[in-house]
């Protein structure tokens, strides 16, 4: 068991469209030869997180239950994903037995955020409709200072109810033994008008929004 943390420069790249897919990490190679792999198997973009979990360049931390990787297209100064080692494709596959695992993943996210910058404000949460297979907790600093954040969809996926706080998910799992997500409003949320996540000011373009949010100080004490 080791706890290495590395940080990384921002990378330029494109975002990808929304789909759902699940696959187990250890079975990646086996699937390469199976028929079911042809559509969304290894090599398909939606399995990219599983590949990154095995990539020493992407991995920042690992223990017996989970792996933390850098988000390949970070939408903020610090953006990590914490993934369970067990095969869990998405939130819908969770049950009451997974509460401790989700708490562990949350704790791991907090630990990574503290090591990245203990003064900067972070959020920890899940997308209502994830695009990538294998359950992943987003650990994202609230500066949203990244060239990879390019579209309204990117912005709204991290600043509207499309982003569900990890603590809320854990509570629901404890109370109900399963996660129910109302996906009917997801597309509407992603199309919402751009609005500052700190002062709620409306902005008409992504460049205007970025210039605006750069004026805020996003600290854990009090964002101003
Ligand atoms: P979502 O499935 O919408 O919750 O988000 C998936 C996240 O994975 C996005 O923030 C992407 O930038 C990120 N991502 C996409 N492909 C990879 C990859 N191969 N390795 C690491 N992160 C990735
Ligand atoms: Zn503002």
PDB file of N, CA, C and O in Angstrom, residues 119 121 198 216-224:
ATOM      1  N   UNK A 119      -6.088  25.337   0.947  1.00  0.00           N
ATOM      2  CA  UNK A 119      -6.825  26.599   1.107  1.00  0.00           C
ATOM      3  C   UNK A 119      -7.896  26.788   0.031  1.00  0.00           C
ATOM      4  O   UNK A 119      -8.811  27.579   0.188  1.00  0.00           O
ATOM      5  N   UNK A 121     -11.053  26.043  -2.421  1.00  0.00           N
ATOM      6  CA  UNK A 121     -12.349  25.386  -2.269  1.00  0.00           C
ATOM      7  C   UNK A 121     -12.505  24.287  -3.328  1.00  0.00           C
ATOM      8  O   UNK A 121     -12.238  24.521  -4.515  1.00  0.00           O
ATOM      9  N   UNK A 198     -20.466  31.588  -7.967  1.00  0.00           N
ATOM     10  CA  UNK A 198     -20.218  32.220  -6.666  1.00  0.00           C
ATOM     11  C   UNK A 198     -21.216  33.351  -6.392  1.00  0.00           C
ATOM     12  O   UNK A 198     -21.832  33.388  -5.326  1.00  0.00           O
ATOM     13  N   UNK A 216     -13.003  36.415  -8.735  1.00  0.00           N
ATOM     14  CA  UNK A 216     -13.359  35.876  -7.415  1.00  0.00           C
ATOM     15  C   UNK A 216     -12.162  35.190  -6.774  1.00  0.00           C
ATOM     16  O   UNK A 216     -11.351  34.577  -7.456  1.00  0.00           O
ATOM     17  N   UNK A 217     -12.117  35.250  -5.453  1.00  0.00           N
ATOM     18  CA  UNK A 217     -11.107  34.510  -4.709  1.00  0.00           C
ATOM     19  C   UNK A 217     -11.825  33.277  -4.158  1.00  0.00           C
ATOM     20  O   UNK A 217     -12.749  33.382  -3.374  1.00  0.00           O
ATOM     21  N   UNK A 218     -11.416  32.102  -4.634  1.00  0.00           N
ATOM     22  CA  UNK A 218     -12.158  30.886  -4.283  1.00  0.00           C
ATOM     23  C   UNK A 218     -11.442  30.146  -3.153  1.00  0.00           C
ATOM     24  O   UNK A 218     -10.699  29.198  -3.387  1.00  0.00           O
ATOM     25  N   UNK A 219     -11.663  30.606  -1.923  1.00  0.00           N
ATOM     26  CA  UNK A 219     -10.968  29.953  -0.814  1.00  0.00           C
ATOM     27  C   UNK A 219     -11.973  29.242   0.085  1.00  0.00           C
ATOM     28  O   UNK A 219     -13.163  29.493   0.036  1.00  0.00           O
ATOM     29  N   UNK A 220     -11.481  28.335   0.916  1.00  0.00           N
ATOM     30  CA  UNK A 220     -12.376  27.553   1.775  1.00  0.00           C
ATOM     31  C   UNK A 220     -12.993  28.408   2.871  1.00  0.00           C
ATOM     32  O   UNK A 220     -14.071  28.097   3.363  1.00  0.00           O
ATOM     33  N   UNK A 221     -12.283  29.484   3.268  1.00  0.00           N
ATOM     34  CA  UNK A 221     -12.814  30.314   4.356  1.00  0.00           C
ATOM     35  C   UNK A 221     -14.090  30.988   3.901  1.00  0.00           C
ATOM     36  O   UNK A 221     -15.140  30.788   4.449  1.00  0.00           O
ATOM     37  N   UNK A 222     -13.981  31.782   2.838  1.00  0.00           N
ATOM     38  CA  UNK A 222     -15.158  32.445   2.284  1.00  0.00           C
ATOM     39  C   UNK A 222     -14.800  32.922   0.897  1.00  0.00           C
ATOM     40  O   UNK A 222     -13.839  33.676   0.738  1.00  0.00           O
ATOM     41  N   UNK A 223     -15.564  32.493  -0.098  1.00  0.00           N
ATOM     42  CA  UNK A 223     -15.274  32.945  -1.458  1.00  0.00           C
ATOM     43  C   UNK A 223     -15.763  34.370  -1.616  1.00  0.00           C
ATOM     44  O   UNK A 223     -16.877  34.700  -1.210  1.00  0.00           O
ATOM     45  N   UNK A 224     -14.921  35.213  -2.238  1.00  0.00           N
ATOM     46  CA  UNK A 224     -15.321  36.623  -2.408  1.00  0.00           C
ATOM     47  C   UNK A 224     -15.260  37.037  -3.857  1.00  0.00           C
ATOM     48  O   UNK A 224     -14.579  36.418  -4.652  1.00  0.00           O
TER      49      UNK A 224
END
